[in-house]
CSV table of C-alpha atoms and ligand atoms in Angstrom, one decimal:
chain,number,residue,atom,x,y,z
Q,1,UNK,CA,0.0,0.0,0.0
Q,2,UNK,CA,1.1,3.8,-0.8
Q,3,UNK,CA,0.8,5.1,2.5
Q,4,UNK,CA,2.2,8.5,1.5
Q,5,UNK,CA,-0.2,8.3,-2.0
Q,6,UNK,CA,-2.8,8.2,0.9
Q,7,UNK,CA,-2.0,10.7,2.6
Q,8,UNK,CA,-1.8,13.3,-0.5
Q,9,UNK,CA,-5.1,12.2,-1.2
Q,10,UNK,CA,-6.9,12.0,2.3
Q,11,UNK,CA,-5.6,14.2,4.7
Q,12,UNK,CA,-5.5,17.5,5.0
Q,13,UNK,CA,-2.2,19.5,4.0
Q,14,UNK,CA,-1.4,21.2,7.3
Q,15,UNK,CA,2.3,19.5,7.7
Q,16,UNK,CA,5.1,19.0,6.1
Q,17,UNK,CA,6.0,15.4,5.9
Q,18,UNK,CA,9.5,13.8,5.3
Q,19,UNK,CA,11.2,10.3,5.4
Q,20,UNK,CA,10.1,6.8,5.5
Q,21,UNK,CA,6.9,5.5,6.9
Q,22,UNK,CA,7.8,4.3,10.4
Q,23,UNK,CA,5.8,1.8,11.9
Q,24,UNK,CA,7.8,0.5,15.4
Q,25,UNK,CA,9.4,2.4,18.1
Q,26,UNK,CA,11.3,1.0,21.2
Q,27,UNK,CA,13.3,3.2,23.4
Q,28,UNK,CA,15.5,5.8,21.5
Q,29,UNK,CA,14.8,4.0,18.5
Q,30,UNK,CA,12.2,4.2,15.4
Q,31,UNK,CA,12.0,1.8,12.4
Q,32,UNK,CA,10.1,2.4,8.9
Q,33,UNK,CA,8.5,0.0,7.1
Q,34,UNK,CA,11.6,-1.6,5.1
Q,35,UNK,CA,12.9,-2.4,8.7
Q,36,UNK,CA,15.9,0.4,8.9
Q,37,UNK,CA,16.2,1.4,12.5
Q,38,UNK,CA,16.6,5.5,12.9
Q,39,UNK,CA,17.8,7.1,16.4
Q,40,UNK,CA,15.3,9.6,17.7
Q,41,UNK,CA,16.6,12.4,19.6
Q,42,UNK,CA,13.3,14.1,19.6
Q,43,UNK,CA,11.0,11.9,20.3
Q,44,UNK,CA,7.5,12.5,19.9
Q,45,UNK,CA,7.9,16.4,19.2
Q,46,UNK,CA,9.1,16.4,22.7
Q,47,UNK,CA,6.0,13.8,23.5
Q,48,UNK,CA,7.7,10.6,24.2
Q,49,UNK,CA,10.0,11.7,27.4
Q,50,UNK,CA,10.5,7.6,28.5
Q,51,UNK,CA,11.1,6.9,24.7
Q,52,UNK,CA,9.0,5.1,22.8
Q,53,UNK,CA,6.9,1.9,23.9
Q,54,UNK,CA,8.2,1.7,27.1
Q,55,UNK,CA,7.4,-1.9,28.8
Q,56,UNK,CA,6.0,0.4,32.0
Q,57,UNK,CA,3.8,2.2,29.9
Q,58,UNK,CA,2.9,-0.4,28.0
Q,59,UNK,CA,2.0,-2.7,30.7
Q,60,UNK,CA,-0.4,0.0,31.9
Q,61,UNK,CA,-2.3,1.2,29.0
Q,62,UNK,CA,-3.3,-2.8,28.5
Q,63,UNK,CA,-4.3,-2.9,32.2
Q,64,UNK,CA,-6.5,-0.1,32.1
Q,65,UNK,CA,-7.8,-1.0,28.7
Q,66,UNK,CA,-9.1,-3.9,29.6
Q,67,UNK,CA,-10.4,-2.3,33.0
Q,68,UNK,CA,-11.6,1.5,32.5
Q,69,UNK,CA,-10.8,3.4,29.2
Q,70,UNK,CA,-13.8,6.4,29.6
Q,71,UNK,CA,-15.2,8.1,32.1
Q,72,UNK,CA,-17.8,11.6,31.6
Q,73,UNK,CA,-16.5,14.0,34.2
Q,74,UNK,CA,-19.9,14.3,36.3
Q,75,UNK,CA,-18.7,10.9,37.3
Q,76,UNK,CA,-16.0,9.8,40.0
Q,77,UNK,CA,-13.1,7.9,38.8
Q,78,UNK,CA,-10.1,7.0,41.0
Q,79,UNK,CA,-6.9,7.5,38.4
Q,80,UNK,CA,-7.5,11.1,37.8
Q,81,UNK,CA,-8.0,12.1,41.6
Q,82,UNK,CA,-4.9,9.9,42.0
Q,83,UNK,CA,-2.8,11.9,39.0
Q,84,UNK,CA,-3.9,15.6,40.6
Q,85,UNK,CA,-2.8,14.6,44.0
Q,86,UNK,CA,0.6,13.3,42.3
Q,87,UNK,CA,0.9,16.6,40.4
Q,88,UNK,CA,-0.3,19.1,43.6
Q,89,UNK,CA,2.2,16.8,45.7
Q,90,UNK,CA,5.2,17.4,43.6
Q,91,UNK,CA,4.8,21.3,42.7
Q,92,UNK,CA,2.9,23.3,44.9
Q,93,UNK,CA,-0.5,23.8,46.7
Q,94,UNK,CA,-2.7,24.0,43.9
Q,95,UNK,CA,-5.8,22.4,42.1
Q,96,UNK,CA,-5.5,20.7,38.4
Q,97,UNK,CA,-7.8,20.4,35.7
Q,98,UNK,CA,-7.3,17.9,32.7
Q,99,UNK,CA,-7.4,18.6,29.0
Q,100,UNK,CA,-6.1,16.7,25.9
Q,101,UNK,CA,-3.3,19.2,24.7
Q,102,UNK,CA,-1.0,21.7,25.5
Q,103,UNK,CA,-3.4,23.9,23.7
Q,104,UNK,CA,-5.8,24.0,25.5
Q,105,UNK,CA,-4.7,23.8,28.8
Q,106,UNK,CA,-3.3,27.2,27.9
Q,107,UNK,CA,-6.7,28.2,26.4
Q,108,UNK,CA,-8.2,27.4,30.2
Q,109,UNK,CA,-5.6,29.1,31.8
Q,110,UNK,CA,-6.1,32.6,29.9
Q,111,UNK,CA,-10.0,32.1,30.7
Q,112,UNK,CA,-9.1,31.6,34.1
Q,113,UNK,CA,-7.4,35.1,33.7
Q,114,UNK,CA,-10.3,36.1,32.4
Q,115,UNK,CA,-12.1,35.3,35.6
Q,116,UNK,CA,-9.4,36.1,38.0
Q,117,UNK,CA,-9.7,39.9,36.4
Q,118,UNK,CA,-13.3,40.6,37.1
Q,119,UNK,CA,-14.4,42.7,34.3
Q,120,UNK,CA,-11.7,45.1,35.0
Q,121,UNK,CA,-8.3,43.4,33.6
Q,122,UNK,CA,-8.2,41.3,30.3
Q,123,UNK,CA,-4.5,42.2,28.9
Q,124,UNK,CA,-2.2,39.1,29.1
Q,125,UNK,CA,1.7,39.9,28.1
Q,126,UNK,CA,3.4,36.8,26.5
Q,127,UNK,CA,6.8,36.7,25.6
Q,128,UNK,CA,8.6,37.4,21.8
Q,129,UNK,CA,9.8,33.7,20.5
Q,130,UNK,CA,7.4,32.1,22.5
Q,131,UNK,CA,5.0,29.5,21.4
Q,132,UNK,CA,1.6,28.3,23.1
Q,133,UNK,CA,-0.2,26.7,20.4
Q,134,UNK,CA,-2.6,26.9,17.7
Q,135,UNK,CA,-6.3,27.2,19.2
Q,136,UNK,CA,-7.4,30.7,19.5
Q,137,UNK,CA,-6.5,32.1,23.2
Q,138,UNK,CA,-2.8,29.6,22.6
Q,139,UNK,CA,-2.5,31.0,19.2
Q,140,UNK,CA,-3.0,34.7,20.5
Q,141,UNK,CA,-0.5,34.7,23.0
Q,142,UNK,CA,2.2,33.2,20.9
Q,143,UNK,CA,4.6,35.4,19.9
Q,144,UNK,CA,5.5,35.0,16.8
Q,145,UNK,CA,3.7,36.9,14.2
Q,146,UNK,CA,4.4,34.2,11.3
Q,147,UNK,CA,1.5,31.9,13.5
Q,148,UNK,CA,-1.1,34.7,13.8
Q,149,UNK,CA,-1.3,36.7,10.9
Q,150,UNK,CA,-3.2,34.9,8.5
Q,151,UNK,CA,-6.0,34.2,11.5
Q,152,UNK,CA,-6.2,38.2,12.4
Q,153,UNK,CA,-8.1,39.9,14.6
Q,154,UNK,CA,-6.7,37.8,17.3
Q,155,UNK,CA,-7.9,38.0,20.2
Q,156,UNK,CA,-8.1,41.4,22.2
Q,157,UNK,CA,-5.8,42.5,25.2
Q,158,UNK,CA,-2.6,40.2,23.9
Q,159,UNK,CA,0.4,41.7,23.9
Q,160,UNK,CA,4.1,41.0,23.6
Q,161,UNK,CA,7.2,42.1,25.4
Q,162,UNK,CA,10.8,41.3,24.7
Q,163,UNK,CA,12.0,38.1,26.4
Q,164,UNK,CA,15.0,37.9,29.2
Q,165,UNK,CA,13.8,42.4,29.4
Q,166,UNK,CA,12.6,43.3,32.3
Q,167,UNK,CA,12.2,46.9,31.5
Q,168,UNK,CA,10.4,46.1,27.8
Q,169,UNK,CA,7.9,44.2,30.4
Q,170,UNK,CA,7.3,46.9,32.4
Q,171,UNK,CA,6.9,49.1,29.6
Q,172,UNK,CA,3.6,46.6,28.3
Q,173,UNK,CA,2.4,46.7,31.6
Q,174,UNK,CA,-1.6,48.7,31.6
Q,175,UNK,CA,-4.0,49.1,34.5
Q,176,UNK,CA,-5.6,46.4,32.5
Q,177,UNK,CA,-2.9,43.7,32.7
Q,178,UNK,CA,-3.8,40.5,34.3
Q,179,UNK,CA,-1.6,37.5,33.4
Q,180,UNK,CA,1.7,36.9,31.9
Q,181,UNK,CA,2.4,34.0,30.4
Q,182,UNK,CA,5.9,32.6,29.7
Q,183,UNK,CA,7.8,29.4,29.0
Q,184,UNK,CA,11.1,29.9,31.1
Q,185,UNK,CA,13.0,27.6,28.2
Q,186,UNK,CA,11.2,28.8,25.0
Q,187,UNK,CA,11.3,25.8,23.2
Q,188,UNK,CA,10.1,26.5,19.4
Q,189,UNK,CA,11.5,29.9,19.6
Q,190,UNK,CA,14.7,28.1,20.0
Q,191,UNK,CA,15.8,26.8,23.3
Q,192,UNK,CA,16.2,30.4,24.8
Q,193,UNK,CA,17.0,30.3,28.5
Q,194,UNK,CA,15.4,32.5,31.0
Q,195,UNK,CA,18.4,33.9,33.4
Q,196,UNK,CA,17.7,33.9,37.2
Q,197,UNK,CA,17.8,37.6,37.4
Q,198,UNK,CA,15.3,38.7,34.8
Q,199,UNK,CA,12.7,35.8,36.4
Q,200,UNK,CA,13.4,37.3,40.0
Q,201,UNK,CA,12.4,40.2,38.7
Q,202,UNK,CA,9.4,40.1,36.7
Q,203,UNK,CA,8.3,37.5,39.5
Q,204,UNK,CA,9.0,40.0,42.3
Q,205,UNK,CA,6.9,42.6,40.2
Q,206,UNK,CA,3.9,40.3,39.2
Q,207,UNK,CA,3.3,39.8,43.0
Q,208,UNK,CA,3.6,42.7,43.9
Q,209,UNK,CA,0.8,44.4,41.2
Q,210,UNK,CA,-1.3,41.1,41.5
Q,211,UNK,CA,-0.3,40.3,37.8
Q,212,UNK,CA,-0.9,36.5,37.3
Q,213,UNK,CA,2.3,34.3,36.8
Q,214,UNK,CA,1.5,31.3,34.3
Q,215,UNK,CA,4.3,29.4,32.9
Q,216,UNK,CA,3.8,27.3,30.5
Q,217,UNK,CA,5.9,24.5,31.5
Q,218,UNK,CA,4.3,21.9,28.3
Q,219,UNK,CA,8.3,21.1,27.2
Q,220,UNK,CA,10.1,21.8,30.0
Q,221,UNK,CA,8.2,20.2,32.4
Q,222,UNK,CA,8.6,16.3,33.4
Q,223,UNK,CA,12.0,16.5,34.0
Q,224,UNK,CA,13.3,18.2,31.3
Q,225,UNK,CA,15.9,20.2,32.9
Q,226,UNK,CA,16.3,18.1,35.4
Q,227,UNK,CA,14.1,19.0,38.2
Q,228,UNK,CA,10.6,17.7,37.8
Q,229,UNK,CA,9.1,21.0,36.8
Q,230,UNK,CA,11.4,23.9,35.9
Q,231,UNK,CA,10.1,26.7,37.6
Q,232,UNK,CA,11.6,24.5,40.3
Q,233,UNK,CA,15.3,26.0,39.2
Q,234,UNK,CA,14.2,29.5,39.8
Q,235,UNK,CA,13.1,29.4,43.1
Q,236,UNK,CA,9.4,31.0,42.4
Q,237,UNK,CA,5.8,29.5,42.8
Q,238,UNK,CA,3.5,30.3,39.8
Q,239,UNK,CA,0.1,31.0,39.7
Q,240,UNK,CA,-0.8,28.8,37.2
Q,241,UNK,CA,1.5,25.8,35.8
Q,242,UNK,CA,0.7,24.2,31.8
Q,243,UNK,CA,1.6,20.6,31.5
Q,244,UNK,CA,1.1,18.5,28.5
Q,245,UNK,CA,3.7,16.3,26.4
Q,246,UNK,CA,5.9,14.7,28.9
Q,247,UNK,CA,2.8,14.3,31.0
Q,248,UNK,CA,1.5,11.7,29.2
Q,249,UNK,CA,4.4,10.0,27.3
Q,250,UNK,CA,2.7,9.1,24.4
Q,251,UNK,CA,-0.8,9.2,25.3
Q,252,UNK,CA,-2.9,12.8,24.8
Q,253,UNK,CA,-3.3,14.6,27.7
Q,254,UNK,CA,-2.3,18.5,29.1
Q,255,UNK,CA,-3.5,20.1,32.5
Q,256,UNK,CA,-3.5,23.7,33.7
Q,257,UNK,CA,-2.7,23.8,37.4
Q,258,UNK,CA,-4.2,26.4,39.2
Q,259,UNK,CA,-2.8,28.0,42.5
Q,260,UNK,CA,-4.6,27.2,45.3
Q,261,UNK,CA,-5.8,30.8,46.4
Q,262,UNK,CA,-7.0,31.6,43.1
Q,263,UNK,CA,-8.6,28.2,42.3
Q,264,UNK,CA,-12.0,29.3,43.7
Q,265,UNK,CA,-12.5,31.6,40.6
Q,266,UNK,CA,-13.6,29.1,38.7
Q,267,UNK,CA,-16.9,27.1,39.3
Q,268,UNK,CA,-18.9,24.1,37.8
Q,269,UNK,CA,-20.0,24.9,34.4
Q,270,UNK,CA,-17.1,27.6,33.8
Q,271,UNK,CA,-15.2,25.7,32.0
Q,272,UNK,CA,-15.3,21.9,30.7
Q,273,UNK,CA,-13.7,18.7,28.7
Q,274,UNK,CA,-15.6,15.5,27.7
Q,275,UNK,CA,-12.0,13.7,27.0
Q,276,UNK,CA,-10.0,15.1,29.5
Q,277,UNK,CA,-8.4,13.3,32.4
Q,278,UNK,CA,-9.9,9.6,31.6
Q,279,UNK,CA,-9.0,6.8,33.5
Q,280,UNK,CA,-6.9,5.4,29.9
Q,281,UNK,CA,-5.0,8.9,29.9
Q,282,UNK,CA,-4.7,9.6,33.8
Q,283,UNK,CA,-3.5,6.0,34.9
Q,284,UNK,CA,-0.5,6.0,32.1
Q,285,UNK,CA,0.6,9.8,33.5
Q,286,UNK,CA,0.4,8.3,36.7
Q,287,UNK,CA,3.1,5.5,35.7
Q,288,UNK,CA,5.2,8.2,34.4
Q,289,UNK,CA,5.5,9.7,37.7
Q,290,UNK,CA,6.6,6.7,39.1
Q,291,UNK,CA,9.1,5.8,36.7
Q,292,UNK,CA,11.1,9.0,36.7
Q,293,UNK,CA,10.9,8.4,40.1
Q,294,UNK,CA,11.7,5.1,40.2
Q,295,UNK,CA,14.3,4.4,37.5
Q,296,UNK,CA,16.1,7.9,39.1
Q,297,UNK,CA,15.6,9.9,35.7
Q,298,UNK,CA,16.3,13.2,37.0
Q,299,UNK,CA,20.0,12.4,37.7
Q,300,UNK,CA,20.3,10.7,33.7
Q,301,UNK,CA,19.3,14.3,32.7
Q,302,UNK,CA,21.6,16.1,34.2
Q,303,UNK,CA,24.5,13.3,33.5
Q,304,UNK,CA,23.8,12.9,29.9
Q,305,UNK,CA,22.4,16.9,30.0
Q,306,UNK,CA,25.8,17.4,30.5
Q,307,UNK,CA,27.5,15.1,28.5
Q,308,UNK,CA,25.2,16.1,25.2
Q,309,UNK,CA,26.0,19.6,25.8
Q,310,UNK,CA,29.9,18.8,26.0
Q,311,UNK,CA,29.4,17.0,23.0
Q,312,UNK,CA,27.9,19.1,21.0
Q,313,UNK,CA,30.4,22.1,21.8
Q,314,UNK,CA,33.5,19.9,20.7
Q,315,UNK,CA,31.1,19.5,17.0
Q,316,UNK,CA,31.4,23.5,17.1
Q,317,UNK,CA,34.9,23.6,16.8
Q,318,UNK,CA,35.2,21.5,13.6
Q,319,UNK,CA,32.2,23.8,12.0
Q,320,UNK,CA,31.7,27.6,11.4
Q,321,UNK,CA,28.5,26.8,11.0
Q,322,UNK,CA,27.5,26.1,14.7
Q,323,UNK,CA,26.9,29.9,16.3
Q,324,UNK,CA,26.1,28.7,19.5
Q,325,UNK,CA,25.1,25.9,21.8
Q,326,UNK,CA,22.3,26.0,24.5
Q,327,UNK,CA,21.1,23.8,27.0
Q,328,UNK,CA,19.6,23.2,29.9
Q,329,UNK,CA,19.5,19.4,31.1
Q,330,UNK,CA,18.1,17.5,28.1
Q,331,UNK,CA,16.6,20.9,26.4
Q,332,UNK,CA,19.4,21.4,23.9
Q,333,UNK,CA,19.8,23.0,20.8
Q,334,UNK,CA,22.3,24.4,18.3
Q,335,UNK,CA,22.2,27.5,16.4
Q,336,UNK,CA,23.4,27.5,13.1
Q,337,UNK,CA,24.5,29.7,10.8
Q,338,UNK,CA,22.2,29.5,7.6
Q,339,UNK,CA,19.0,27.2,7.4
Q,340,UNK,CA,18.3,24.8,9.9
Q,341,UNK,CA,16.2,22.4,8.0
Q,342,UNK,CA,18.9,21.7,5.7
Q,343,UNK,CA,20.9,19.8,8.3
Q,344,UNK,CA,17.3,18.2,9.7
Q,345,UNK,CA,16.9,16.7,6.3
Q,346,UNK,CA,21.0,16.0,6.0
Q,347,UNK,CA,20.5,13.9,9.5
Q,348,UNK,CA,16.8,12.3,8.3
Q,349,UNK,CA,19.2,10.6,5.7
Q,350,UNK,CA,21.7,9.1,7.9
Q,351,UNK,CA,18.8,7.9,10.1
Q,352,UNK,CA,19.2,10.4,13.0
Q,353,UNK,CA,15.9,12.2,14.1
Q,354,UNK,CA,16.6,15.8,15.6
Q,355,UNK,CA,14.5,19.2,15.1
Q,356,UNK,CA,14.4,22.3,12.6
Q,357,UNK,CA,12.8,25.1,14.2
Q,358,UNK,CA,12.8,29.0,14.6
Q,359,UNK,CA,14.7,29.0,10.8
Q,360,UNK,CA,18.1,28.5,12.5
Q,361,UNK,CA,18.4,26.2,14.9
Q,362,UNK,CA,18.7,22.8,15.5
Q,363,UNK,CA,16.6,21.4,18.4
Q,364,UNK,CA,17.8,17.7,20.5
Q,365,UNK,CA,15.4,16.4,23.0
Q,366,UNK,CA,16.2,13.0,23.9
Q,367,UNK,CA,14.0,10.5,26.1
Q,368,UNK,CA,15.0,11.1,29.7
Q,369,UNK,CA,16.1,7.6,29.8
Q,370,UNK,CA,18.6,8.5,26.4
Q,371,UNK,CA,22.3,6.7,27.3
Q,372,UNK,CA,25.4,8.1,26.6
Q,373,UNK,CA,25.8,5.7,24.1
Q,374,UNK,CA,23.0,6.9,22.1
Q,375,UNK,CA,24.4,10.1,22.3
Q,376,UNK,CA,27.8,9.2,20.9
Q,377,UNK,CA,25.7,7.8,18.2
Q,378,UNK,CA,23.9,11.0,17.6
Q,379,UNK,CA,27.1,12.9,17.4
Q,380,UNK,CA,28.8,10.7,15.1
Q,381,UNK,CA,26.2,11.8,12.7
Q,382,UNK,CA,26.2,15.3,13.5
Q,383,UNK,CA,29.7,15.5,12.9
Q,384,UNK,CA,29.5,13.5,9.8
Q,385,UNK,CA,26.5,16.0,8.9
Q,386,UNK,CA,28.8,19.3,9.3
Q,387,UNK,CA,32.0,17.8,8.1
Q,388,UNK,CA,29.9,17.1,4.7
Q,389,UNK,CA,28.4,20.5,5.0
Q,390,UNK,CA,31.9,22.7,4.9
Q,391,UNK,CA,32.9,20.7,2.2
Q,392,UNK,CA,30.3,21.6,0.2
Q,393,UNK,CA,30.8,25.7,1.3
Q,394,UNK,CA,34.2,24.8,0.4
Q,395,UNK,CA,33.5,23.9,-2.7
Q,396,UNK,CA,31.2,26.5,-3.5
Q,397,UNK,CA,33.3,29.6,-2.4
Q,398,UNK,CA,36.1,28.1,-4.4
Q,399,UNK,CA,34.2,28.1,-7.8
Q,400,UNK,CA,33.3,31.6,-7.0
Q,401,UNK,CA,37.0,32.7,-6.5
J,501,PLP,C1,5.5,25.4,25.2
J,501,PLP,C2,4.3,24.9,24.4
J,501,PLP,N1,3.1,25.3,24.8
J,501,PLP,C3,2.0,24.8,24.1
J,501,PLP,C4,2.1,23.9,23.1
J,501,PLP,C5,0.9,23.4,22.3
J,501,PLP,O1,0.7,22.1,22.7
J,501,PLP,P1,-0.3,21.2,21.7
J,501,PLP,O2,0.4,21.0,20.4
J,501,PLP,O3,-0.4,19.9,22.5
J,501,PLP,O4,-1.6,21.9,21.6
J,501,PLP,C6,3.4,23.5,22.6
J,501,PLP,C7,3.5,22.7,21.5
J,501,PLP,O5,4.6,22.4,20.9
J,501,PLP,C8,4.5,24.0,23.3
J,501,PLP,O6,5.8,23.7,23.0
């Protein structure tokens, strides 16, 4: 069968698709239809943080298959209540409600913003670079005009400051301002880090003008950095917390997690989801609690957070074409000089999965289980990948001259 034929003809063109037709994963590892094994160091878009069809995860999602797959939410079930407690117990005092994406959950936060503002304050600030998805309130509050253009008018009261500028924050700042929202790692902007100092300080000056603090924690969260969630690093408490990806490991869920002292602004029939938090979805998140937990994955993403990072600066030494590396625990990314996507698609060829994004960069997120062998691996290809590269410049400037 022409699976890509069948795509042309069926679905609808909103991505663009490259490479084989893969129809197994296990761990690190993805293989297409002709059996060729390719190593994925970003897996599931940032999804699939215990790599793919892990036994744990596995073993659950048949358990609970064959026990409870759907629930309505004017019903009791015990996995969900379970999953909240394990999320409220590991961040801080809080309530969480369950959607299907990242999306989504952002969506409920800026209507809880909404709420928390009475009538008086609608304006949410969100950061240049950043990225919160694609459904209207998400869409609004990403900033990156490239997404929200052809959708105009967006949605009223969202602005933008500068990231990692305190002073281009206060600047944005109206008797109307309610919320900012902000991904302390911007992940699709480019792995951009928030420092310490500029965080301190926009926290300090939320709490003070009862601005609401949401992060948006759908890529860094789960460990990514190496603490569970990574507002963790910085020492602050947000007012509301957006999980997604990680979350689930595979399967679709998200969750915006409200501060406690604010929770009470919402109430029943405010704000709703038929799928969200089922017992299917909820039990599996539970498991990945457990096994970063349990198999200590934290520590492997610092260790091999490290070790990619050292990696990946010896590569920029052999290359002009690496400008800079970033990281923070397994959130890694190199910025290249010229077009990204070319060295995606160089990589796709020799079998090794990484990420285009932002025009420039080049975006690694391993599993949180990833070995430092798998990394060697990765790098063997990167450096084959820019080796190739100047040799081709080469080549070109010399037919010029
Ligand atoms: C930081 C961040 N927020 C929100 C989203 C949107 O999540 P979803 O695609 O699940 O709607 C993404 C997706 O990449 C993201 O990276």
């Amino acid at each position: 069968m022409d699976i890509k034929n069948l795509y042309k003809k069926y679905s609808l063109n909103t991505y663009n698709r490259l490479g084989p037709v893969f129809v197994k994963g296990k761990g690190s590892y993805l293989f297409d239809d002709k059996g060729n094994r390719y190593l994925d160091m970003f897996p599931g878009w940032g999804v699939s943080i215990l790599g793919h069809c892990h036994p744990r995860i596995v073993a659950v999602l048949k358990k609970q298959a064959s026990t409870l797959i759907h629930l309505p939410n004017n019903l009791f079930q015990q996995e969900q209540a379970l999953l909240a407690r394990e999320i409220v117990k590991n961040s801080f005092p809080s309530k969480v409600f369950f959607s299907n994406s990242g999306a989504e959950a952002v969506e409920g936060a800026v209507k809880l913003s909404r709420l928390y503002g009475r009538g008086n304050r609608h304006e949410v600030i969100a950061m240049r670079n950043s990225f919160h998805g694609r459904t209207f309130a998400a869409l609004s509050v990403t900033g990156q005009e490239k997404y929200k253009k052809p959708f105009t008018p967006i949605l009223p009261g969202c602005k933008e400051a500068a990231f990692n500028d305190f002073s281009d924050f206060v600047k944005k700042v109206s008797k109307k301002t309610v919320a900012v929202i902000i991904e302390l790692v911007q992940g699709e902007g480019g792995v951009n880090i928030a420092t310490t100092e500029y965080i301190k300080q926009l926290y300090g000056y939320c709490r003070q003008n009862d601005i609401l603090f949401i992060v948006d924690e759908v890529q860094t969260g789960m460990g990514r950095t190496g603490k569970l969630f990574c507002y963790q690093n910085y020492g602050i408490s947000p007012g509301i917390m957006i999980l997604s990806k990680g979350l689930g490991a595979g399967v679709p869920i998200g969750a915006f997690v409200v501060a406690e002292r604010i929770s009470n602004y919402i109430k029943p029939g405010l704000h709703a989801s038929t799928f969200g938090g089922s017992p299917l979805v909820t039990a599996v998140s539970l498991e990945v609690f457990k096994t970063i937990k349990e198999e200590k994955l934290l520590k492997n993403v610092l260790a091999c957070g490290r070790y990619l990072a050292l990696k990946l600066k010896g590569l920029k030494n052999i290359t002009d074409i690496i400008s800079e590396v970033r990281s923070f625990g397994l959130m890694t990314a190199l910025e290249i000089n010229g077009d990204s996507s070319r060295i995606f698609e160089a990589c796709l060829n020799y079998r090794l999965i990484v990420n285009a994004t932002h025009g420039n960069v080049l975006r690694i997120l391993p599993a949180l289980n990833v070995t430092e062998r798998e990394i060697d691996q990765a790098v063997i290809i990167l450096e084959k990948v820019f080796l190739e590269h100047n040799k081709k410049t080469r080549r070109k400037t010399e037919t010029k001259t």
